[in-house]
CSV table of C-alpha atoms and ligand atoms in Angstrom, one decimal:
chain,number,residue,atom,x,y,z
N,1,MET,CA,-0.4,-1.2,-17.7
N,2,THR,CA,-3.5,-0.6,-15.7
N,3,ARG,CA,-4.8,2.7,-14.5
N,4,LEU,CA,-7.7,3.1,-12.1
N,5,ARG,CA,-9.9,6.0,-11.2
N,6,SER,CA,-11.8,6.9,-8.0
N,7,GLU,CA,-13.9,9.9,-7.1
N,8,ARG,CA,-10.9,12.3,-6.5
N,9,LEU,CA,-7.9,10.3,-7.8
N,10,ILE,CA,-6.3,8.7,-10.7
N,11,LEU,CA,-4.2,5.6,-9.9
N,12,ARG,CA,-1.4,5.3,-12.4
N,13,PRO,CA,1.9,3.6,-12.9
N,14,TRP,CA,5.2,5.4,-12.0
N,15,GLU,CA,6.8,7.8,-14.5
N,16,GLU,CA,10.3,9.3,-14.6
N,17,ARG,CA,8.8,12.6,-13.4
N,18,ASP,CA,7.8,11.0,-10.1
N,19,ARG,CA,11.4,10.2,-9.0
N,20,ASP,CA,11.8,13.4,-6.9
N,21,PHE,CA,8.4,13.0,-5.3
N,22,TRP,CA,9.1,9.4,-4.4
N,23,ALA,CA,12.5,10.3,-2.9
N,24,ALA,CA,11.0,13.1,-0.8
N,25,LEU,CA,8.3,10.8,0.5
N,26,ASN,CA,10.8,8.3,1.6
N,27,ALA,CA,13.1,10.9,3.2
N,28,ASP,CA,10.4,12.3,5.5
N,29,PRO,CA,10.9,10.9,9.0
N,30,GLU,CA,7.3,11.2,10.0
N,31,VAL,CA,6.1,9.3,6.9
N,32,MET,CA,8.7,6.6,7.6
N,33,ARG,CA,8.2,6.5,11.3
N,34,PHE,CA,7.2,2.8,11.3
N,35,PHE,CA,10.0,1.8,8.9
N,36,GLU,CA,13.5,1.0,10.0
N,37,LYS,CA,14.9,4.2,8.6
N,38,VAL,CA,14.3,6.9,6.1
N,39,ARG,CA,15.7,6.3,2.6
N,40,ASN,CA,18.4,8.2,0.8
N,41,ARG,CA,18.2,9.0,-2.9
N,42,ALA,CA,20.1,5.9,-4.1
N,43,GLU,CA,17.9,3.6,-2.0
N,44,SER,CA,14.7,5.3,-3.2
N,45,ASP,CA,15.9,4.9,-6.8
N,46,ARG,CA,16.5,1.2,-6.2
N,47,VAL,CA,13.0,0.7,-4.9
N,48,PHE,CA,11.6,2.9,-7.8
N,49,ALA,CA,13.1,0.3,-10.2
N,50,ARG,CA,11.4,-2.5,-8.3
N,51,LEU,CA,8.0,-0.6,-8.4
N,52,GLU,CA,8.3,-0.2,-12.1
N,53,ALA,CA,9.4,-3.8,-12.6
N,54,HIS,CA,6.3,-5.1,-10.7
N,55,PHE,CA,4.1,-3.2,-13.2
N,56,VAL,CA,5.9,-4.5,-16.2
N,57,ARG,CA,5.7,-8.1,-14.9
N,58,HIS,CA,2.1,-8.1,-13.5
N,59,GLY,CA,0.4,-5.1,-15.0
N,60,PHE,CA,-0.5,-3.7,-11.6
N,61,GLY,CA,1.4,-2.6,-8.5
N,62,PHE,CA,1.6,0.3,-6.1
N,63,TRP,CA,-0.1,3.0,-8.1
N,64,VAL,CA,0.8,6.7,-7.8
N,65,LEU,CA,-2.2,8.6,-6.5
N,66,GLU,CA,-2.7,11.7,-8.7
N,67,ARG,CA,-5.2,14.2,-7.4
N,68,ARG,CA,-7.7,14.9,-10.2
N,69,LEU,CA,-8.3,18.4,-9.0
N,70,ASP,CA,-4.7,19.6,-9.6
N,71,GLY,CA,-2.7,16.7,-11.0
N,72,GLU,CA,-0.5,16.6,-8.0
N,73,ALA,CA,1.0,13.3,-6.7
N,74,VAL,CA,-0.2,12.7,-3.1
N,75,GLY,CA,1.2,9.2,-2.5
N,76,PHE,CA,0.7,5.6,-3.5
N,77,THR,CA,-1.8,2.9,-2.9
N,78,GLY,CA,-1.8,-0.5,-4.6
N,79,LEU,CA,-1.5,-4.2,-4.8
N,80,GLN,CA,1.7,-6.2,-5.0
N,81,HIS,CA,2.9,-9.8,-4.6
N,82,VAL,CA,4.5,-10.2,-1.2
N,83,ASP,CA,8.1,-11.2,-1.0
N,84,ARG,CA,8.5,-14.9,-1.1
N,85,ALA,CA,10.3,-14.8,2.2
N,86,LEU,CA,7.1,-14.0,4.0
N,87,PRO,CA,5.5,-17.0,5.7
N,88,PHE,CA,2.2,-16.7,3.9
N,89,ALA,CA,3.6,-16.2,0.4
N,90,PRO,CA,2.4,-16.4,-2.3
N,91,ALA,CA,-0.2,-13.7,-1.6
N,92,VAL,CA,-1.1,-10.2,-2.8
N,93,GLU,CA,-0.9,-7.4,-0.4
N,94,ILE,CA,-2.6,-4.0,-0.4
N,95,GLY,CA,-0.4,-1.0,0.9
N,96,TRP,CA,-0.3,2.8,1.1
N,97,ARG,CA,2.0,5.7,1.8
N,98,LEU,CA,0.9,9.3,1.5
N,99,LYS,CA,2.8,12.6,1.9
N,100,ARG,CA,2.0,14.3,5.2
N,101,SER,CA,0.1,17.1,3.7
N,102,ALA,CA,-2.4,14.6,2.2
N,103,TRP,CA,-3.1,12.7,5.4
N,104,GLY,CA,-6.6,13.1,6.9
N,105,GLU,CA,-8.4,13.5,3.5
N,106,GLY,CA,-9.6,9.9,3.0
N,107,TYR,CA,-7.3,9.4,-0.1
N,108,ALA,CA,-5.8,6.1,1.1
N,109,SER,CA,-9.1,4.5,1.8
N,110,GLU,CA,-10.7,5.8,-1.4
N,111,ALA,CA,-7.9,4.5,-3.5
N,112,ALA,CA,-7.8,1.2,-1.5
N,113,ARG,CA,-11.4,0.6,-2.3
N,114,ALA,CA,-10.7,1.0,-6.0
N,115,CYS,CA,-7.8,-1.4,-5.7
N,116,LEU,CA,-9.9,-4.1,-3.9
N,117,ALA,CA,-12.5,-3.8,-6.7
N,118,TYR,CA,-9.7,-4.4,-9.2
N,119,ALA,CA,-8.3,-7.3,-7.1
N,120,PHE,CA,-11.6,-9.1,-6.9
N,121,ASP,CA,-13.5,-8.1,-10.0
N,122,VAL,CA,-10.7,-8.1,-12.5
N,123,LEU,CA,-7.8,-10.2,-11.1
N,124,ARG,CA,-10.3,-12.5,-9.5
N,125,LEU,CA,-8.1,-13.0,-6.4
N,126,GLU,CA,-9.5,-15.1,-3.6
N,127,LYS,CA,-8.0,-12.8,-0.9
N,128,VAL,CA,-5.9,-9.7,-0.3
N,129,VAL,CA,-3.7,-9.3,2.8
N,130,SER,CA,-2.2,-6.2,4.5
N,131,PHE,CA,0.3,-5.9,7.4
N,132,ALA,CA,1.8,-3.3,9.6
N,133,VAL,CA,3.5,-2.9,12.9
N,134,PRO,CA,0.9,-2.9,15.7
N,135,ALA,CA,1.7,0.7,16.7
N,136,ASN,CA,0.8,2.0,13.2
N,137,GLU,CA,-2.7,3.1,14.1
N,138,ALA,CA,-3.3,5.2,10.9
N,139,SER,CA,-2.5,2.2,8.7
N,140,LEU,CA,-4.6,-0.2,10.7
N,141,ALA,CA,-7.5,2.3,10.5
N,142,VAL,CA,-7.4,2.2,6.7
N,143,MET,CA,-7.5,-1.7,6.9
N,144,ARG,CA,-10.5,-1.4,9.1
N,145,ARG,CA,-12.3,1.2,7.0
N,146,ILE,CA,-12.0,-0.9,3.8
N,147,GLY,CA,-13.5,-3.9,5.5
N,148,MET,CA,-10.4,-6.0,6.3
N,149,GLN,CA,-10.4,-8.3,9.3
N,150,ARG,CA,-7.6,-9.3,11.6
N,151,ALA,CA,-5.9,-12.6,10.7
N,152,PRO,CA,-3.7,-13.3,13.8
N,153,GLU,CA,-2.7,-16.7,12.4
N,154,LEU,CA,-0.8,-14.8,9.7
N,155,ASP,CA,1.1,-12.5,12.1
N,156,PHE,CA,4.9,-12.7,11.5
N,157,ASP,CA,8.3,-11.4,12.4
N,158,HIS,CA,9.6,-9.5,9.3
N,159,PRO,CA,12.5,-11.5,7.9
N,160,PHE,CA,14.3,-8.4,6.6
N,161,LEU,CA,14.5,-6.7,9.9
N,162,PRO,CA,17.1,-7.3,12.6
N,163,ARG,CA,16.1,-9.8,15.3
N,164,ASN,CA,16.3,-7.1,18.0
N,165,SER,CA,14.3,-4.5,16.0
N,166,PRO,CA,11.2,-3.3,17.8
N,167,LEU,CA,9.6,-3.0,14.3
N,168,ARG,CA,10.0,-6.7,13.5
N,169,ARG,CA,6.6,-7.9,14.6
N,170,HIS,CA,3.9,-7.4,12.0
N,171,ILE,CA,0.2,-8.0,12.4
N,172,THR,CA,-1.8,-9.1,9.4
N,173,TRP,CA,-5.3,-8.3,8.1
N,174,LEU,CA,-7.2,-10.0,5.4
N,175,ILE,CA,-10.3,-9.6,3.2
N,176,SER,CA,-11.7,-12.4,1.0
N,177,ALA,CA,-13.5,-12.0,-2.2
N,178,GLU,CA,-16.6,-13.3,-0.5
N,179,GLU,CA,-16.3,-10.7,2.3
N,180,TRP,CA,-15.8,-8.0,-0.2
N,181,ARG,CA,-18.9,-9.0,-2.2
N,182,ARG,CA,-21.0,-9.4,0.9
N,183,ALA,CA,-20.0,-5.9,2.1
N,184,GLY,CA,-20.7,-4.4,-1.3
N,185,ALA,CA,-24.1,-6.0,-1.4
N,186,ALA,CA,-24.8,-4.4,2.0
N,187,GLY,CA,-23.8,-1.0,0.7
N,188,GLY,CA,-20.3,-0.9,2.3
N,189,PRO,CA,-17.4,-1.0,3.1
Z,1,COA,C1,-1.3,5.1,6.6
Z,1,COA,C2,-1.7,6.4,6.0
Z,1,COA,C3,-1.7,6.2,4.4
Z,1,COA,C4,-3.1,6.8,6.4
Z,1,COA,O1,-3.5,8.0,5.9
Z,1,COA,P1,-4.9,8.7,6.4
Z,1,COA,O2,-5.0,10.0,5.7
Z,1,COA,O3,-5.0,8.7,7.8
Z,1,COA,O4,-6.0,7.6,5.8
Z,1,COA,P2,-7.2,7.9,4.9
Z,1,COA,O5,-6.8,8.3,3.6
Z,1,COA,O6,-8.1,6.6,5.0
Z,1,COA,O7,-8.0,9.1,5.5
Z,1,COA,C5,-8.8,8.9,6.7
Z,1,COA,C6,-8.9,10.2,7.4
Z,1,COA,O8,-9.4,11.2,6.5
Z,1,COA,C7,-10.6,11.8,7.1
Z,1,COA,N1,-11.3,12.4,5.9
Z,1,COA,C8,-11.4,13.7,5.6
Z,1,COA,N2,-12.1,13.9,4.5
Z,1,COA,C9,-12.5,12.7,4.1
Z,1,COA,C10,-13.3,12.3,3.0
Z,1,COA,N3,-13.7,13.1,2.0
Z,1,COA,N4,-13.5,10.9,2.9
Z,1,COA,C11,-13.1,10.1,3.8
Z,1,COA,N5,-12.3,10.4,4.8
Z,1,COA,C12,-12.0,11.7,5.0
Z,1,COA,C13,-11.2,10.7,7.9
Z,1,COA,O9,-12.1,11.2,8.8
Z,1,COA,C14,-10.0,10.1,8.5
Z,1,COA,O10,-9.5,11.0,9.5
Z,1,COA,P3,-9.4,10.4,11.1
Z,1,COA,O11,-8.4,9.3,11.0
Z,1,COA,O12,-8.9,11.6,11.8
Z,1,COA,O13,-10.7,10.0,11.4
Z,1,COA,C15,-0.8,7.6,6.4
Z,1,COA,O14,-0.8,7.8,7.7
Z,1,COA,C16,0.7,7.4,5.9
Z,1,COA,O15,1.0,7.6,4.8
Z,1,COA,N6,1.5,6.9,6.9
Z,1,COA,C17,2.9,6.7,6.6
Z,1,COA,C18,3.2,5.5,5.7
Z,1,COA,C19,2.8,4.2,6.4
Z,1,COA,O16,3.0,4.0,7.6
Z,1,COA,N7,2.2,3.4,5.5
Z,1,COA,C20,1.7,2.1,6.0
Z,1,COA,C21,2.7,1.1,6.2
Z,1,COA,S1,2.0,-0.5,6.8
């Protein structure tokens, strides 16, 4: 199963020792502000199994970000196949979630750039998408920083959220392999 490295981080698959960290991340109301609810331990364990299963099946997934300086887990950033219920499936998304104390350090964008390099140079994907609720400025800023562009034709109502949920509408961003290469040649993103 693939591991990646960036300047300050190791991106690695989930291990048993990460369960408490994962549960704490999902139990923090501020981290989960743009999700329907925080997750209890049983719910976090269920998703943990899905994160592991994605790695087993595809060799990549939402990688744990381990800070090289002290070995501490600070969050996740990675690539995963979107649920087939989404209108633009099949597609691979890029996503991130950091513990609060690790916000504002550039870790999500740094890790996301390593993920995009893997997506385009190794997996040879044609495009990568990302989506968030419009109010999630911090997440949209990561998309912008790594060179993604808005793709309004792919905006959607999330099929797993109740019809009356204010979090149902999601806006979608996209980067193609060509855009990634062009930005790289120009010295960015
Ligand atoms: C979305 C989320 C990962 C963004 O985290 P973040 O720390 O703001 O994003 P980055 O890692 O790209 O860091 C960028 C910030 O670090 C700062 N920074 C500090 N040192 C830096 C460095 N060495 N290199 C780059 N940026 C650095 C940047 O200036 C920027 O701060 P600013 O936004 O005040 O300008 C975080 O808010 C989060 O986990 N949210 C909850 C989960 C969530 O909503 N996930 C997305 C669901 S769609």
